[in-house]
Amino acid sequence: MALVSEILTKLTLSYGGEREPKCPTVVPAYDFNPEQDAAKIETAIKTKGVDEQTITDILTKRSCSQRSEIAFEYEKRAKKDLVGALKGALSGSLEHLILGLMKSTAQYDASELKSSMKGLGTDEESLNEMVCSRNNEELKEIKKVYREMFKKELEKDVSGDTSGDFAKLLQTAKRDEPSNVVDYEKIDNDARALYEAGVRRKGTDVTTWISIFSERSVPHLQKVFERYKRYSPYDIKESIRKEVKGDLEKSFLTLVECLENKHLYFASRLGDAMKSKSVKEKVITRIIVSRCEVDLMKIRAEFKKTFGKSLYQTILEHTKGDYQRALLNLCGGDD
């Protein structure tokens, strides 16, 4: 477990100085009226049996900043906190989803990280997903917000809960900035170094792997993985499966999948969460809520390409009730 922490301390995605373009499915509502929305939500909460549909339709069709304005207006008129009122009015998966929407993306990620380390055992799969799929900018904000929310350092909590391995991966993830000049010599050197540190020798020089995986720019690594095939009889994913096991293997594989195509990674996670009768609602909620104002439109496109049916239709088949309604609203339409 110690090595997993080391990897998760260092590995994040960073595409360099330019911000990744956003492709959200939830955007600010036109003709927004926070006072009117707050009044409708207050009535919905007071209604006998709770009008969950009204609450869902308002909060899933407003942006994060608009929800903050609604919360402010609600507190002004009801003399109570909206989040507390929603906790009392809702339950189950719908409650978790709606409360998640009342946080910023970084606050939600920080809360999910905290929750993955609560109680007996650690949810390494969730930690892997959140750490390896976030870029430097996102992780920096998550760490800052985590400190504000829980008065603790994220790295310390992760390391205390996972024997120190995940923590090292979270600490200093500063990747090289992408360059307009392709350094073919460095690409070749890194590809050969990965091969010589793994498949070619007995045992794996994990330190070399961590160094290359965590420090090189994303475009550079994409070329390294391609070049790697010239040295190794296996591609980089096959090599990882042969060289490392357990949580360390999952960490490397998650990172490679995110480096190759982050939106396909999320689409695959959503597909896996809805491929059987036992639907993984926590995974679905986490991905939809955390990506709906970031890049869910791209994830939707990858989902349709991979599974041959739309994310919207898949949600329709595998979920029900107001929870389903909330997910469909956040999904933003059919493809």
mmCIF file of C-alpha atoms in Angstrom:
data_model
loop_
_atom_site.group_PDB
_atom_site.id
_atom_site.type_symbol
_atom_site.label_atom_id
_atom_site.label_comp_id
_atom_site.label_asym_id
_atom_site.label_seq_id
_atom_site.Cartn_x
_atom_site.Cartn_y
_atom_site.Cartn_z
ATOM 1 C CA MET A 1 0.000 0.000 0.000
ATOM 2 C CA ALA A 2 2.940 2.317 0.608
ATOM 3 C CA LEU A 3 3.725 2.543 -3.095
ATOM 4 C CA VAL A 4 0.121 3.348 -3.995
ATOM 5 C CA SER A 5 0.238 6.375 -1.725
ATOM 6 C CA GLU A 6 3.486 7.466 -3.327
ATOM 7 C CA ILE A 7 1.913 7.297 -6.756
ATOM 8 C CA LEU A 8 -1.288 9.033 -5.747
ATOM 9 C CA THR A 9 0.733 11.800 -4.167
ATOM 10 C CA LYS A 10 2.498 12.570 -7.406
ATOM 11 C CA LEU A 11 0.136 11.745 -10.233
ATOM 12 C CA THR A 12 -2.325 14.262 -11.602
ATOM 13 C CA LEU A 13 -3.340 15.333 -15.042
ATOM 14 C CA SER A 14 -2.088 18.612 -16.392
ATOM 15 C CA TYR A 15 -2.288 19.704 -19.969
ATOM 16 C CA GLY A 16 -0.108 22.742 -19.379
ATOM 17 C CA GLY A 17 -0.706 26.475 -19.223
ATOM 18 C CA GLU A 18 -3.943 26.480 -21.214
ATOM 19 C CA ARG A 19 -7.156 25.678 -19.365
ATOM 20 C CA GLU A 20 -9.039 22.649 -20.582
ATOM 21 C CA PRO A 21 -12.146 23.788 -22.499
ATOM 22 C CA LYS A 22 -15.369 23.196 -20.568
ATOM 23 C CA CYS A 23 -18.271 21.255 -22.058
ATOM 24 C CA PRO A 24 -20.949 21.354 -19.335
ATOM 25 C CA THR A 25 -24.474 19.984 -19.496
ATOM 26 C CA VAL A 26 -25.638 22.340 -16.726
ATOM 27 C CA VAL A 27 -25.370 26.038 -17.518
ATOM 28 C CA PRO A 28 -26.824 29.165 -15.838
ATOM 29 C CA ALA A 29 -30.610 29.352 -16.286
ATOM 30 C CA TYR A 30 -31.957 32.165 -18.431
ATOM 31 C CA ASP A 31 -34.298 34.673 -16.713
ATOM 32 C CA PHE A 32 -33.108 33.416 -13.330
ATOM 33 C CA ASN A 33 -35.129 34.603 -10.319
ATOM 34 C CA PRO A 34 -33.610 33.410 -7.007
ATOM 35 C CA GLU A 35 -36.419 34.858 -4.864
ATOM 36 C CA GLN A 36 -39.039 32.970 -6.878
ATOM 37 C CA ASP A 37 -37.014 29.744 -6.798
ATOM 38 C CA ALA A 38 -36.499 30.036 -3.023
ATOM 39 C CA ALA A 39 -40.242 30.565 -2.490
ATOM 40 C CA LYS A 40 -41.105 27.509 -4.609
ATOM 41 C CA ILE A 41 -38.588 25.340 -2.738
ATOM 42 C CA GLU A 42 -39.916 26.534 0.623
ATOM 43 C CA THR A 43 -43.449 25.552 -0.432
ATOM 44 C CA ALA A 44 -42.214 22.197 -1.798
ATOM 45 C CA ILE A 45 -40.476 21.382 1.499
ATOM 46 C CA LYS A 46 -43.545 22.336 3.557
ATOM 47 C CA THR A 47 -45.911 20.314 1.352
ATOM 48 C CA LYS A 48 -47.219 17.165 3.009
ATOM 49 C CA GLY A 49 -45.040 14.325 1.757
ATOM 50 C CA VAL A 50 -42.564 16.841 0.260
ATOM 51 C CA ASP A 51 -42.791 17.921 -3.387
ATOM 52 C CA GLU A 52 -39.502 16.318 -4.456
ATOM 53 C CA GLN A 53 -40.144 16.939 -8.147
ATOM 54 C CA THR A 54 -40.208 20.737 -7.759
ATOM 55 C CA ILE A 55 -37.028 20.708 -5.644
ATOM 56 C CA THR A 56 -35.320 18.457 -8.197
ATOM 57 C CA ASP A 57 -36.392 20.448 -11.249
ATOM 58 C CA ILE A 58 -35.201 23.745 -9.803
ATOM 59 C CA LEU A 59 -31.847 22.712 -8.333
ATOM 60 C CA THR A 60 -30.746 20.446 -11.213
ATOM 61 C CA LYS A 61 -31.441 23.169 -13.786
ATOM 62 C CA ARG A 62 -29.452 25.945 -12.117
ATOM 63 C CA SER A 63 -25.691 26.522 -12.062
ATOM 64 C CA CYS A 64 -23.657 26.287 -8.852
ATOM 65 C CA SER A 65 -23.549 30.078 -8.400
ATOM 66 C CA GLN A 66 -27.313 30.303 -8.974
ATOM 67 C CA ARG A 67 -27.939 27.613 -6.340
ATOM 68 C CA SER A 68 -25.894 29.706 -3.901
ATOM 69 C CA GLU A 69 -28.159 32.681 -4.589
ATOM 70 C CA ILE A 70 -31.247 30.512 -4.035
ATOM 71 C CA ALA A 71 -29.802 29.309 -0.714
ATOM 72 C CA PHE A 72 -29.212 32.930 0.351
ATOM 73 C CA GLU A 73 -32.773 33.965 -0.536
ATOM 74 C CA TYR A 74 -34.217 30.862 1.145
ATOM 75 C CA GLU A 75 -32.432 31.643 4.411
ATOM 76 C CA LYS A 76 -33.696 35.239 4.240
ATOM 77 C CA ARG A 77 -37.337 34.195 3.936
ATOM 78 C CA ALA A 78 -37.432 30.908 5.906
ATOM 79 C CA LYS A 79 -34.931 31.919 8.620
ATOM 80 C CA LYS A 80 -33.223 28.576 8.238
ATOM 81 C CA ASP A 81 -30.389 27.058 6.230
ATOM 82 C CA LEU A 82 -31.460 25.514 2.895
ATOM 83 C CA VAL A 83 -28.993 22.600 3.133
ATOM 84 C CA GLY A 84 -30.353 21.702 6.590
ATOM 85 C CA ALA A 85 -33.931 21.942 5.291
ATOM 86 C CA LEU A 86 -33.110 19.694 2.312
ATOM 87 C CA LYS A 87 -31.480 17.141 4.620
ATOM 88 C CA GLY A 88 -34.693 16.963 6.616
ATOM 89 C CA ALA A 89 -36.931 16.790 3.550
ATOM 90 C CA LEU A 90 -35.086 14.318 1.301
ATOM 91 C CA SER A 91 -33.566 10.874 1.751
ATOM 92 C CA GLY A 92 -31.475 8.203 0.039
ATOM 93 C CA SER A 93 -29.749 8.700 -3.297
ATOM 94 C CA LEU A 94 -31.783 11.800 -4.168
ATOM 95 C CA GLU A 95 -30.695 13.485 -0.939
ATOM 96 C CA HIS A 96 -27.026 12.673 -1.623
ATOM 97 C CA LEU A 97 -27.295 14.036 -5.167
ATOM 98 C CA ILE A 98 -29.125 17.269 -4.275
ATOM 99 C CA LEU A 99 -26.828 18.007 -1.312
ATOM 100 C CA GLY A 100 -23.877 17.427 -3.644
ATOM 101 C CA LEU A 101 -25.257 20.067 -6.002
ATOM 102 C CA MET A 102 -25.360 22.588 -3.149
ATOM 103 C CA LYS A 103 -21.546 22.472 -3.029
ATOM 104 C CA SER A 104 -19.037 23.819 -5.540
ATOM 105 C CA THR A 105 -17.256 21.164 -7.649
ATOM 106 C CA ALA A 106 -14.145 21.414 -5.435
ATOM 107 C CA GLN A 107 -16.227 21.241 -2.235
ATOM 108 C CA TYR A 108 -18.050 18.190 -3.563
ATOM 109 C CA ASP A 109 -14.784 16.455 -4.504
ATOM 110 C CA ALA A 110 -13.308 17.276 -1.086
ATOM 111 C CA SER A 111 -16.402 15.851 0.647
ATOM 112 C CA GLU A 112 -16.284 12.697 -1.462
ATOM 113 C CA LEU A 113 -12.598 12.213 -0.668
ATOM 114 C CA LYS A 114 -13.348 12.630 3.044
ATOM 115 C CA SER A 115 -16.241 10.209 2.852
ATOM 116 C CA SER A 116 -14.101 7.596 1.041
ATOM 117 C CA MET A 117 -11.796 7.569 4.095
ATOM 118 C CA LYS A 118 -14.514 7.389 6.770
ATOM 119 C CA GLY A 119 -15.143 4.383 8.965
ATOM 120 C CA LEU A 120 -13.640 0.943 8.561
ATOM 121 C CA GLY A 121 -11.555 0.512 5.438
ATOM 122 C CA THR A 122 -10.784 2.958 2.676
ATOM 123 C CA ASP A 123 -12.559 3.154 -0.669
ATOM 124 C CA GLU A 124 -9.387 3.065 -2.781
ATOM 125 C CA GLU A 125 -11.396 2.882 -6.006
ATOM 126 C CA SER A 126 -13.007 6.267 -5.309
ATOM 127 C CA LEU A 127 -9.688 7.794 -4.237
ATOM 128 C CA ASN A 128 -8.098 6.505 -7.426
ATOM 129 C CA GLU A 129 -10.847 7.953 -9.593
ATOM 130 C CA MET A 130 -10.834 11.388 -7.990
ATOM 131 C CA VAL A 131 -7.071 11.814 -7.692
ATOM 132 C CA CYS A 132 -5.967 10.405 -11.045
ATOM 133 C CA SER A 133 -8.670 12.101 -13.130
ATOM 134 C CA ARG A 134 -8.234 15.645 -11.752
ATOM 135 C CA ASN A 135 -5.685 18.011 -13.250
ATOM 136 C CA ASN A 136 -3.192 20.078 -11.228
ATOM 137 C CA GLU A 137 -5.454 23.098 -11.060
ATOM 138 C CA GLU A 138 -8.427 21.039 -9.853
ATOM 139 C CA LEU A 139 -6.373 19.166 -7.230
ATOM 140 C CA LYS A 140 -4.835 22.375 -5.924
ATOM 141 C CA GLU A 141 -8.329 23.813 -5.394
ATOM 142 C CA ILE A 142 -9.563 20.557 -3.800
ATOM 143 C CA LYS A 143 -6.665 20.611 -1.293
ATOM 144 C CA LYS A 144 -7.386 24.243 -0.421
ATOM 145 C CA VAL A 145 -11.108 23.610 0.042
ATOM 146 C CA TYR A 146 -10.450 20.394 1.999
ATOM 147 C CA ARG A 147 -8.300 22.392 4.427
ATOM 148 C CA GLU A 148 -11.061 25.004 4.823
ATOM 149 C CA MET A 149 -13.842 22.455 5.276
ATOM 150 C CA PHE A 150 -12.173 19.923 7.572
ATOM 151 C CA LYS A 151 -9.303 21.914 9.143
ATOM 152 C CA LYS A 152 -6.917 19.169 8.030
ATOM 153 C CA GLU A 153 -4.473 18.568 5.217
ATOM 154 C CA LEU A 154 -5.745 16.161 2.563
ATOM 155 C CA GLU A 155 -2.312 14.524 2.210
ATOM 156 C CA LYS A 156 -2.150 13.771 5.955
ATOM 157 C CA ASP A 157 -5.631 12.256 6.008
ATOM 158 C CA VAL A 158 -4.920 10.110 2.961
ATOM 159 C CA SER A 159 -1.565 8.975 4.283
ATOM 160 C CA GLY A 160 -2.986 8.182 7.709
ATOM 161 C CA ASP A 161 -5.744 6.129 6.132
ATOM 162 C CA THR A 162 -3.708 4.278 3.501
ATOM 163 C CA SER A 163 -0.312 3.581 5.071
ATOM 164 C CA GLY A 164 1.216 6.604 3.377
ATOM 165 C CA ASP A 165 1.033 5.435 -0.246
ATOM 166 C CA PHE A 166 -1.834 7.506 -1.581
ATOM 167 C CA ALA A 167 -0.482 10.584 0.220
ATOM 168 C CA LYS A 168 2.824 10.697 -1.634
ATOM 169 C CA LEU A 169 0.971 10.634 -4.926
ATOM 170 C CA LEU A 170 -1.070 13.647 -3.832
ATOM 171 C CA GLN A 171 1.813 15.897 -2.796
ATOM 172 C CA THR A 172 3.945 17.359 -5.554
ATOM 173 C CA ALA A 173 2.320 16.768 -8.878
ATOM 174 C CA LYS A 174 3.867 19.455 -11.015
ATOM 175 C CA ARG A 175 4.059 18.214 -14.564
ATOM 176 C CA ASP A 176 6.248 19.662 -17.302
ATOM 177 C CA GLU A 177 4.508 22.272 -19.416
ATOM 178 C CA PRO A 178 3.694 21.017 -22.927
ATOM 179 C CA SER A 179 5.991 22.434 -25.578
ATOM 180 C CA ASN A 180 5.394 23.298 -29.210
ATOM 181 C CA VAL A 181 8.672 21.508 -29.907
ATOM 182 C CA VAL A 182 8.396 17.714 -29.778
ATOM 183 C CA ASP A 183 11.479 16.272 -28.046
ATOM 184 C CA TYR A 184 11.802 12.939 -29.835
ATOM 185 C CA GLU A 185 15.000 12.054 -27.999
ATOM 186 C CA LYS A 186 13.344 12.497 -24.600
ATOM 187 C CA ILE A 187 10.301 10.525 -25.765
ATOM 188 C CA ASP A 188 12.567 7.675 -26.829
ATOM 189 C CA ASN A 189 14.610 7.831 -23.610
ATOM 190 C CA ASP A 190 11.480 7.725 -21.433
ATOM 191 C CA ALA A 191 9.956 4.843 -23.396
ATOM 192 C CA ARG A 192 13.172 2.861 -23.083
ATOM 193 C CA ALA A 193 13.509 3.745 -19.369
ATOM 194 C CA LEU A 194 9.973 2.468 -18.675
ATOM 195 C CA TYR A 195 10.781 -0.780 -20.493
ATOM 196 C CA GLU A 196 14.133 -1.273 -18.750
ATOM 197 C CA ALA A 197 12.625 -0.460 -15.330
ATOM 198 C CA GLY A 198 9.853 -2.999 -15.823
ATOM 199 C CA VAL A 199 9.354 -5.723 -18.379
ATOM 200 C CA ARG A 200 13.052 -6.119 -19.241
ATOM 201 C CA ARG A 201 14.253 -6.763 -15.682
ATOM 202 C CA LYS A 202 13.318 -9.014 -12.811
ATOM 203 C CA GLY A 203 11.232 -6.967 -10.427
ATOM 204 C CA THR A 204 10.052 -3.437 -11.151
ATOM 205 C CA ASP A 205 11.877 -0.172 -10.549
ATOM 206 C CA VAL A 206 8.677 1.592 -9.441
ATOM 207 C CA THR A 207 10.560 4.807 -8.585
ATOM 208 C CA THR A 208 11.468 5.313 -12.255
ATOM 209 C CA TRP A 209 7.888 4.621 -13.323
ATOM 210 C CA ILE A 210 6.494 7.094 -10.788
ATOM 211 C CA SER A 211 8.993 9.746 -11.851
ATOM 212 C CA ILE A 212 8.114 9.527 -15.561
ATOM 213 C CA PHE A 213 4.367 9.092 -15.036
ATOM 214 C CA SER A 214 4.118 12.023 -12.639
ATOM 215 C CA GLU A 215 6.507 14.600 -14.092
ATOM 216 C CA ARG A 216 6.067 14.526 -17.881
ATOM 217 C CA SER A 217 3.412 16.527 -19.722
ATOM 218 C CA VAL A 218 0.293 14.730 -20.961
ATOM 219 C CA PRO A 219 1.079 15.127 -24.717
ATOM 220 C CA HIS A 220 4.631 13.885 -24.073
ATOM 221 C CA LEU A 221 3.394 10.789 -22.193
ATOM 222 C CA GLN A 222 0.885 9.988 -24.928
ATOM 223 C CA LYS A 223 3.809 9.827 -27.384
ATOM 224 C CA VAL A 224 5.942 7.873 -24.874
ATOM 225 C CA PHE A 225 3.228 5.186 -24.580
ATOM 226 C CA GLU A 226 3.146 4.882 -28.365
ATOM 227 C CA ARG A 227 6.946 4.697 -28.603
ATOM 228 C CA TYR A 228 7.008 2.150 -25.749
ATOM 229 C CA LYS A 229 5.545 -0.456 -28.121
ATOM 230 C CA ARG A 230 8.808 -0.350 -30.100
ATOM 231 C CA TYR A 231 10.704 -1.684 -27.078
ATOM 232 C CA SER A 232 8.217 -3.914 -25.297
ATOM 233 C CA PRO A 233 6.215 -6.888 -26.625
ATOM 234 C CA TYR A 234 3.336 -5.516 -24.503
ATOM 235 C CA ASP A 235 1.633 -2.130 -24.542
ATOM 236 C CA ILE A 236 1.861 0.046 -21.415
ATOM 237 C CA LYS A 237 -1.394 -1.271 -19.892
ATOM 238 C CA GLU A 238 -0.386 -4.907 -20.369
ATOM 239 C CA SER A 239 3.022 -4.104 -18.867
ATOM 240 C CA ILE A 240 1.394 -2.527 -15.802
ATOM 241 C CA ARG A 241 -0.774 -5.630 -15.308
ATOM 242 C CA LYS A 242 2.298 -7.866 -15.526
ATOM 243 C CA GLU A 243 4.590 -5.759 -13.340
ATOM 244 C CA VAL A 244 2.410 -4.562 -10.436
ATOM 245 C CA LYS A 245 -0.644 -5.833 -8.577
ATOM 246 C CA GLY A 246 -3.414 -4.651 -6.264
ATOM 247 C CA ASP A 247 -4.039 -0.969 -5.593
ATOM 248 C CA LEU A 248 -0.767 0.032 -7.237
ATOM 249 C CA GLU A 249 -1.859 -1.619 -10.490
ATOM 250 C CA LYS A 250 -5.241 0.133 -10.324
ATOM 251 C CA SER A 251 -3.560 3.509 -9.735
ATOM 252 C CA PHE A 252 -1.281 3.197 -12.769
ATOM 253 C CA LEU A 253 -4.066 1.858 -14.996
ATOM 254 C CA THR A 254 -6.473 4.621 -13.952
ATOM 255 C CA LEU A 255 -3.847 7.225 -14.694
ATOM 256 C CA VAL A 256 -3.024 5.754 -18.132
ATOM 257 C CA GLU A 257 -6.732 5.611 -19.030
ATOM 258 C CA CYS A 258 -7.164 9.250 -17.984
ATOM 259 C CA LEU A 259 -4.026 10.310 -19.867
ATOM 260 C CA GLU A 260 -5.233 8.558 -23.016
ATOM 261 C CA ASN A 261 -8.844 9.761 -22.857
ATOM 262 C CA LYS A 262 -10.272 11.086 -19.593
ATOM 263 C CA HIS A 263 -13.820 11.349 -20.953
ATOM 264 C CA LEU A 264 -13.763 7.740 -22.129
ATOM 265 C CA TYR A 265 -12.546 6.747 -18.647
ATOM 266 C CA PHE A 266 -15.578 8.418 -17.014
ATOM 267 C CA ALA A 267 -17.929 6.964 -19.643
ATOM 268 C CA SER A 268 -16.567 3.471 -18.924
ATOM 269 C CA ARG A 269 -16.991 3.979 -15.180
ATOM 270 C CA LEU A 270 -20.627 5.001 -15.743
ATOM 271 C CA GLY A 271 -21.192 2.014 -18.034
ATOM 272 C CA ASP A 272 -19.735 -0.377 -15.455
ATOM 273 C CA ALA A 273 -21.927 1.173 -12.747
ATOM 274 C CA MET A 274 -25.078 0.422 -14.763
ATOM 275 C CA LYS A 275 -24.283 -2.884 -16.454
ATOM 276 C CA SER A 276 -26.103 -5.144 -13.996
ATOM 277 C CA LYS A 277 -29.183 -5.123 -11.773
ATOM 278 C CA SER A 278 -27.119 -3.925 -8.825
ATOM 279 C CA VAL A 279 -26.630 -0.305 -9.933
ATOM 280 C CA LYS A 280 -23.747 1.543 -8.254
ATOM 281 C CA GLU A 281 -25.631 4.743 -7.443
ATOM 282 C CA LYS A 282 -22.730 6.295 -5.516
ATOM 283 C CA VAL A 283 -20.446 6.082 -8.552
ATOM 284 C CA ILE A 284 -23.136 7.416 -10.920
ATOM 285 C CA THR A 285 -23.964 10.314 -8.592
ATOM 286 C CA ARG A 286 -20.319 11.235 -8.025
ATOM 287 C CA ILE A 287 -19.429 11.358 -11.725
ATOM 288 C CA ILE A 288 -22.603 13.128 -12.879
ATOM 289 C CA VAL A 289 -22.563 15.728 -10.076
ATOM 290 C CA SER A 290 -18.822 16.428 -10.267
ATOM 291 C CA ARG A 291 -18.669 16.667 -14.089
ATOM 292 C CA CYS A 292 -22.047 18.248 -15.052
ATOM 293 C CA GLU A 293 -20.571 21.776 -14.964
ATOM 294 C CA VAL A 294 -17.189 20.679 -16.321
ATOM 295 C CA ASP A 295 -17.193 18.185 -19.211
ATOM 296 C CA LEU A 296 -20.232 15.888 -19.034
ATOM 297 C CA MET A 297 -21.132 16.701 -22.661
ATOM 298 C CA LYS A 298 -17.848 15.069 -23.789
ATOM 299 C CA ILE A 299 -18.440 12.113 -21.456
ATOM 300 C CA ARG A 300 -21.906 11.694 -23.012
ATOM 301 C CA ALA A 301 -20.376 11.558 -26.498
ATOM 302 C CA GLU A 302 -17.817 8.913 -25.438
ATOM 303 C CA PHE A 303 -20.549 6.898 -23.733
ATOM 304 C CA LYS A 304 -22.655 6.720 -26.920
ATOM 305 C CA LYS A 305 -19.573 5.808 -28.981
ATOM 306 C CA THR A 306 -18.516 3.060 -26.547
ATOM 307 C CA PHE A 307 -21.823 1.457 -25.581
ATOM 308 C CA GLY A 308 -23.942 2.122 -28.674
ATOM 309 C CA LYS A 309 -26.686 3.794 -26.669
ATOM 310 C CA SER A 310 -26.956 7.182 -24.986
ATOM 311 C CA LEU A 311 -26.167 7.902 -21.354
ATOM 312 C CA TYR A 312 -29.693 9.343 -21.068
ATOM 313 C CA GLN A 313 -31.336 6.083 -22.205
ATOM 314 C CA THR A 314 -29.068 4.002 -19.959
ATOM 315 C CA ILE A 315 -29.997 6.104 -16.912
ATOM 316 C CA LEU A 316 -33.668 5.727 -17.912
ATOM 317 C CA GLU A 317 -33.311 1.926 -17.954
ATOM 318 C CA HIS A 318 -31.381 1.483 -14.699
ATOM 319 C CA THR A 319 -32.738 4.091 -12.267
ATOM 320 C CA LYS A 320 -36.151 5.266 -11.125
ATOM 321 C CA GLY A 321 -38.195 7.947 -9.394
ATOM 322 C CA ASP A 322 -37.013 11.452 -8.557
ATOM 323 C CA TYR A 323 -33.409 10.230 -8.428
ATOM 324 C CA GLN A 324 -33.750 9.237 -12.084
ATOM 325 C CA ARG A 325 -35.364 12.601 -12.881
ATOM 326 C CA ALA A 326 -32.453 14.444 -11.255
ATOM 327 C CA LEU A 327 -29.841 12.437 -13.192
ATOM 328 C CA LEU A 328 -31.657 12.959 -16.501
ATOM 329 C CA ASN A 329 -31.866 16.717 -15.887
ATOM 330 C CA LEU A 330 -28.146 16.865 -15.131
ATOM 331 C CA CYS A 331 -27.395 14.690 -18.171
ATOM 332 C CA GLY A 332 -28.814 17.542 -20.245
ATOM 333 C CA GLY A 333 -30.589 15.603 -22.985
ATOM 334 C CA ASP A 334 -30.505 12.508 -25.169
ATOM 335 C CA ASP A 335 -28.002 11.765 -27.947
#
